[in-house]
């Protein structure tokens, strides 16, 4: 690596460390989530022209009208997915809306053994593969190009489902593909505002909790 390249790299490391400190100050307390976000080179997931903003707490354009969530949102969603459970309770996890692959990378950095992520737009799906290869994370994820509204029945049931685009109703196939003891985190759009919900599947049915306001691109129903 050239001298310039090295100093550039060190710059990103410093910014990433500051981002993690900021997340902690903002209330992210689960150490595994902070460690995972300290590991993922977020700048490799965005276009070169906006790389200097990769570690700022803002959402960024990722092409084709889609956006990568701000770091705080990724941290909150990941922390909610884990809940009070140990990491081992979320063995098999599905993400809907791969986008640039950053949230997938955070799941990989957590070391979850089985990770699937679905994206409907092929160019983003292909680009996410490139980003994840460049990030050199220890765990692998299986990326699928298709309609995430339908979930991934062939790999179900899932201990965790993370939806990173907002539907107007909870997709029924996703409820069906959740394991008992599993948890889904998703933004729901009621036509006026979006709220982040946590859905736990118990032996007796579903328990739904509204967490906070959210802002995501729409989940498209049908490819
Ligand atoms: N998790 C992403 C954020 C993605 S933005 C990241 O870390 O970058 C939401 C993504 O959901 C967009 O890429 C959009 O194309 C995708 N999406 C919307 N509807 C979808 C559907 N029905 N199935 C799969 N992906 C969908």
Tab-separated table of C-alpha atoms and ligand atoms in Angstrom:
chain	number	residue	atom	x	y	z
A	1	UNK	CA	0.000	0.000	0.000
A	2	UNK	CA	1.266	3.494	-0.765
A	3	UNK	CA	1.969	6.006	1.933
A	4	UNK	CA	-1.062	7.983	0.883
A	5	UNK	CA	-3.191	4.833	0.952
A	6	UNK	CA	-2.007	4.040	4.457
A	7	UNK	CA	-2.818	7.420	5.923
A	8	UNK	CA	-6.193	7.285	4.210
A	9	UNK	CA	-6.866	3.935	5.833
A	10	UNK	CA	-5.798	5.207	9.260
A	11	UNK	CA	-8.244	8.105	8.778
A	12	UNK	CA	-11.116	5.693	8.314
A	13	UNK	CA	-10.086	3.667	11.371
A	14	UNK	CA	-10.171	6.790	13.514
A	15	UNK	CA	-13.554	7.848	12.155
A	16	UNK	CA	-14.914	4.384	12.771
A	17	UNK	CA	-13.690	4.412	16.377
A	18	UNK	CA	-15.401	7.795	16.878
A	19	UNK	CA	-18.610	6.467	15.325
A	20	UNK	CA	-18.629	3.600	17.823
A	21	UNK	CA	-18.045	5.998	20.736
A	22	UNK	CA	-20.941	8.113	19.515
A	23	UNK	CA	-23.212	5.064	19.266
A	24	UNK	CA	-22.377	4.208	22.857
A	25	UNK	CA	-23.222	7.750	23.964
A	26	UNK	CA	-26.489	7.491	22.071
A	27	UNK	CA	-27.479	4.474	24.165
A	28	UNK	CA	-26.256	1.422	22.242
A	29	UNK	CA	-25.095	-0.777	25.104
A	30	UNK	CA	-24.790	-4.295	23.740
A	31	UNK	CA	-21.017	-4.832	23.483
A	32	UNK	CA	-21.311	-7.397	20.662
A	33	UNK	CA	-23.095	-4.802	18.501
A	34	UNK	CA	-20.476	-2.117	19.226
A	35	UNK	CA	-17.659	-4.605	18.528
A	36	UNK	CA	-19.271	-5.696	15.267
A	37	UNK	CA	-19.658	-2.110	14.069
A	38	UNK	CA	-16.059	-1.410	15.045
A	39	UNK	CA	-15.040	-4.273	12.761
A	40	UNK	CA	-16.932	-3.435	9.559
A	41	UNK	CA	-15.221	-1.025	7.119
A	42	UNK	CA	-18.386	0.976	6.338
A	43	UNK	CA	-16.550	3.169	3.799
A	44	UNK	CA	-16.215	0.147	1.493
A	45	UNK	CA	-20.015	-0.054	1.199
A	46	UNK	CA	-20.587	3.426	-0.251
A	47	UNK	CA	-19.579	5.143	-3.495
A	48	UNK	CA	-16.120	6.658	-3.515
A	49	UNK	CA	-17.512	10.195	-3.918
A	50	UNK	CA	-19.300	10.069	-0.536
A	51	UNK	CA	-16.766	7.955	1.346
A	52	UNK	CA	-15.694	10.852	3.556
A	53	UNK	CA	-19.231	10.759	5.052
A	54	UNK	CA	-19.326	6.998	5.576
A	55	UNK	CA	-18.908	7.258	9.352
A	56	UNK	CA	-21.118	10.312	9.897
A	57	UNK	CA	-24.461	9.654	11.510
A	58	UNK	CA	-26.510	10.100	8.367
A	59	UNK	CA	-28.187	7.921	5.792
A	60	UNK	CA	-26.470	7.914	2.386
A	61	UNK	CA	-27.597	7.222	-1.180
A	62	UNK	CA	-26.595	3.801	-2.467
A	63	UNK	CA	-27.929	4.096	-6.017
A	64	UNK	CA	-31.238	3.284	-7.749
A	65	UNK	CA	-33.091	5.574	-5.336
A	66	UNK	CA	-32.231	3.442	-2.275
A	67	UNK	CA	-30.415	4.482	0.899
A	68	UNK	CA	-28.068	2.934	3.424
A	69	UNK	CA	-29.400	3.580	6.937
A	70	UNK	CA	-27.488	5.805	9.323
A	71	UNK	CA	-25.158	3.904	11.702
A	72	UNK	CA	-27.437	4.528	14.703
A	73	UNK	CA	-30.406	2.890	12.960
A	74	UNK	CA	-28.321	-0.162	12.020
A	75	UNK	CA	-27.107	-0.426	15.620
A	76	UNK	CA	-30.631	-0.099	17.069
A	77	UNK	CA	-32.060	-2.702	14.691
A	78	UNK	CA	-29.236	-5.129	15.406
A	79	UNK	CA	-29.564	-4.632	19.148
A	80	UNK	CA	-33.328	-5.150	18.968
A	81	UNK	CA	-32.835	-8.319	16.934
A	82	UNK	CA	-30.652	-9.762	19.705
A	83	UNK	CA	-32.993	-8.590	22.470
A	84	UNK	CA	-32.043	-9.883	25.909
A	85	UNK	CA	-30.953	-13.208	24.452
A	86	UNK	CA	-27.400	-14.513	24.073
A	87	UNK	CA	-26.015	-14.467	20.506
A	88	UNK	CA	-26.578	-18.234	20.308
A	89	UNK	CA	-30.370	-17.647	20.313
A	90	UNK	CA	-30.098	-16.048	16.856
A	91	UNK	CA	-28.400	-18.846	14.940
A	92	UNK	CA	-30.217	-18.488	11.652
A	93	UNK	CA	-31.111	-14.979	10.522
A	94	UNK	CA	-32.771	-13.485	7.436
A	95	UNK	CA	-32.414	-9.904	6.276
A	96	UNK	CA	-34.842	-8.377	3.772
A	97	UNK	CA	-33.322	-5.576	1.660
A	98	UNK	CA	-29.572	-6.219	1.276
A	99	UNK	CA	-28.996	-2.784	-0.268
A	100	UNK	CA	-25.249	-2.171	-0.198
A	101	UNK	CA	-24.704	-5.063	2.217
A	102	UNK	CA	-23.667	-3.026	5.269
A	103	UNK	CA	-26.290	-4.431	7.653
A	104	UNK	CA	-25.454	-7.927	6.361
A	105	UNK	CA	-21.798	-7.248	7.158
A	106	UNK	CA	-22.701	-6.275	10.731
A	107	UNK	CA	-24.556	-9.592	11.117
A	108	UNK	CA	-21.466	-11.369	9.770
A	109	UNK	CA	-19.198	-9.491	12.166
A	110	UNK	CA	-21.432	-10.647	15.044
A	111	UNK	CA	-20.436	-14.160	14.008
A	112	UNK	CA	-23.969	-15.478	13.514
A	113	UNK	CA	-23.592	-18.929	11.939
A	114	UNK	CA	-26.303	-18.767	9.260
A	115	UNK	CA	-27.127	-15.484	7.522
A	116	UNK	CA	-29.355	-14.932	4.487
A	117	UNK	CA	-30.123	-11.627	2.820
A	118	UNK	CA	-32.550	-10.896	-0.028
A	119	UNK	CA	-32.475	-7.928	-2.424
A	120	UNK	CA	-34.926	-7.395	-5.287
A	121	UNK	CA	-32.714	-5.103	-7.424
A	122	UNK	CA	-30.067	-7.175	-9.187
A	123	UNK	CA	-27.451	-4.385	-9.591
A	124	UNK	CA	-27.553	-3.771	-5.815
A	125	UNK	CA	-27.445	-7.512	-5.108
A	126	UNK	CA	-24.335	-7.854	-7.310
A	127	UNK	CA	-22.655	-4.791	-5.807
A	128	UNK	CA	-23.344	-6.000	-2.261
A	129	UNK	CA	-21.512	-9.246	-3.082
A	130	UNK	CA	-18.465	-7.235	-4.179
A	131	UNK	CA	-18.589	-5.060	-1.028
A	132	UNK	CA	-18.872	-8.075	1.280
A	133	UNK	CA	-15.977	-9.842	-0.415
A	134	UNK	CA	-13.818	-6.714	-0.001
A	135	UNK	CA	-14.744	-6.404	3.688
A	136	UNK	CA	-13.051	-9.755	4.528
A	137	UNK	CA	-15.313	-10.708	7.407
A	138	UNK	CA	-14.947	-14.065	9.119
A	139	UNK	CA	-18.515	-15.295	8.668
A	140	UNK	CA	-20.227	-15.883	5.322
A	141	UNK	CA	-23.703	-14.744	4.277
A	142	UNK	CA	-25.846	-16.152	1.495
A	143	UNK	CA	-27.165	-13.381	-0.751
A	144	UNK	CA	-30.306	-13.991	-2.773
A	145	UNK	CA	-31.811	-11.842	-5.532
A	146	UNK	CA	-35.588	-11.982	-5.282
A	147	UNK	CA	-38.745	-10.783	-3.563
A	148	UNK	CA	-38.104	-10.574	0.154
A	149	UNK	CA	-41.827	-10.094	0.790
A	150	UNK	CA	-42.072	-13.862	0.335
A	151	UNK	CA	-39.158	-14.595	2.664
A	152	UNK	CA	-37.032	-17.655	1.962
A	153	UNK	CA	-39.153	-20.733	2.737
A	154	UNK	CA	-36.391	-23.162	1.765
A	155	UNK	CA	-34.138	-21.886	4.591
A	156	UNK	CA	-36.895	-21.312	7.212
A	157	UNK	CA	-37.499	-21.259	10.121
A	158	UNK	CA	-35.446	-18.237	11.172
A	159	UNK	CA	-34.500	-17.239	14.716
A	160	UNK	CA	-34.363	-13.650	13.549
A	161	UNK	CA	-35.741	-11.622	10.636
A	162	UNK	CA	-34.579	-8.080	10.008
A	163	UNK	CA	-36.614	-6.043	7.509
A	164	UNK	CA	-34.743	-2.951	6.321
A	165	UNK	CA	-37.497	-1.505	4.085
A	166	UNK	CA	-40.977	-0.497	5.246
A	167	UNK	CA	-44.123	-2.451	4.294
A	168	UNK	CA	-47.634	-1.174	5.052
A	169	UNK	CA	-48.562	-4.498	6.673
A	170	UNK	CA	-46.520	-7.267	8.239
A	171	UNK	CA	-45.802	-9.741	5.412
A	172	UNK	CA	-47.579	-12.977	6.403
A	173	UNK	CA	-44.922	-15.286	4.857
A	174	UNK	CA	-42.332	-13.707	7.171
A	175	UNK	CA	-44.499	-14.386	10.250
A	176	UNK	CA	-44.844	-17.984	9.093
A	177	UNK	CA	-41.096	-18.369	8.616
A	178	UNK	CA	-40.228	-17.181	12.135
A	179	UNK	CA	-39.223	-19.939	14.574
A	180	UNK	CA	-40.932	-20.197	17.967
A	181	UNK	CA	-38.703	-18.084	20.230
A	182	UNK	CA	-37.661	-16.078	17.173
A	183	UNK	CA	-37.945	-12.344	16.679
A	184	UNK	CA	-38.635	-10.063	13.728
A	185	UNK	CA	-37.668	-6.371	13.655
A	186	UNK	CA	-39.376	-4.266	11.008
A	187	UNK	CA	-40.509	-0.735	10.187
A	188	UNK	CA	-44.226	-0.425	9.411
A	189	UNK	CA	-45.711	2.428	7.404
A	190	UNK	CA	-49.292	3.346	8.372
A	191	UNK	CA	-49.652	5.910	5.574
A	192	UNK	CA	-48.748	8.851	7.826
A	193	UNK	CA	-45.618	7.751	9.661
A	194	UNK	CA	-43.325	4.803	10.114
A	195	UNK	CA	-42.644	3.013	13.373
A	196	UNK	CA	-40.173	0.298	14.216
A	197	UNK	CA	-41.838	-2.856	15.586
A	198	UNK	CA	-40.518	-5.943	17.326
A	199	UNK	CA	-42.542	-9.134	16.815
A	200	UNK	CA	-41.781	-12.109	19.060
A	201	UNK	CA	-43.145	-15.524	18.170
A	202	UNK	CA	-44.016	-17.517	21.281
A	203	UNK	CA	-45.711	-20.885	21.744
A	204	UNK	CA	-48.953	-18.978	22.319
A	205	UNK	CA	-48.785	-16.603	19.351
A	206	UNK	CA	-47.207	-13.288	18.422
A	207	UNK	CA	-46.269	-10.483	20.772
A	208	UNK	CA	-45.923	-7.091	19.080
A	209	UNK	CA	-44.109	-4.079	20.514
A	210	UNK	CA	-43.865	-0.633	18.949
A	211	UNK	CA	-40.418	0.812	19.640
A	212	UNK	CA	-39.833	4.195	17.997
A	213	UNK	CA	-40.341	6.270	14.882
A	214	UNK	CA	-38.447	5.155	11.782
A	215	UNK	CA	-37.605	6.243	8.233
A	216	UNK	CA	-37.004	3.576	5.589
A	217	UNK	CA	-37.577	3.215	1.847
A	218	UNK	CA	-40.769	1.254	1.029
A	219	UNK	CA	-40.751	-2.545	0.918
A	220	UNK	CA	-41.997	-3.347	-2.562
A	221	UNK	CA	-44.691	-5.997	-2.636
A	222	UNK	CA	-43.979	-8.105	-5.727
A	223	UNK	CA	-40.735	-7.897	-7.757
B	1	LIG	N1	-29.929	-2.995	4.741
B	1	LIG	C1	-29.519	-2.087	3.707
B	1	LIG	C2	-30.478	-0.921	3.552
B	1	LIG	C3	-31.239	-1.142	2.374
B	1	LIG	S1	-32.419	0.019	1.837
B	1	LIG	C4	-28.106	-1.606	3.871
B	1	LIG	O1	-27.482	-1.870	4.910
B	1	LIG	O2	-27.611	-0.990	2.939
B	1	LIG	C5	-33.721	-1.143	1.517
B	1	LIG	C6	-33.483	-2.125	0.408
B	1	LIG	O3	-34.634	-2.972	0.334
B	1	LIG	C7	-33.326	-1.499	-0.966
B	1	LIG	O4	-32.115	-1.909	-1.523
B	1	LIG	C8	-34.525	-2.056	-1.762
B	1	LIG	O5	-34.230	-2.319	-3.125
B	1	LIG	C9	-34.820	-3.342	-1.004
B	1	LIG	N2	-36.174	-3.860	-1.165
B	1	LIG	C10	-37.359	-3.190	-1.215
B	1	LIG	N3	-38.382	-4.058	-1.361
B	1	LIG	C11	-37.845	-5.301	-1.405
B	1	LIG	C12	-38.400	-6.614	-1.555
B	1	LIG	N4	-39.704	-6.831	-1.692
B	1	LIG	N5	-37.540	-7.666	-1.554
B	1	LIG	C13	-36.191	-7.475	-1.428
B	1	LIG	N6	-35.622	-6.273	-1.290
B	1	LIG	C14	-36.432	-5.198	-1.275
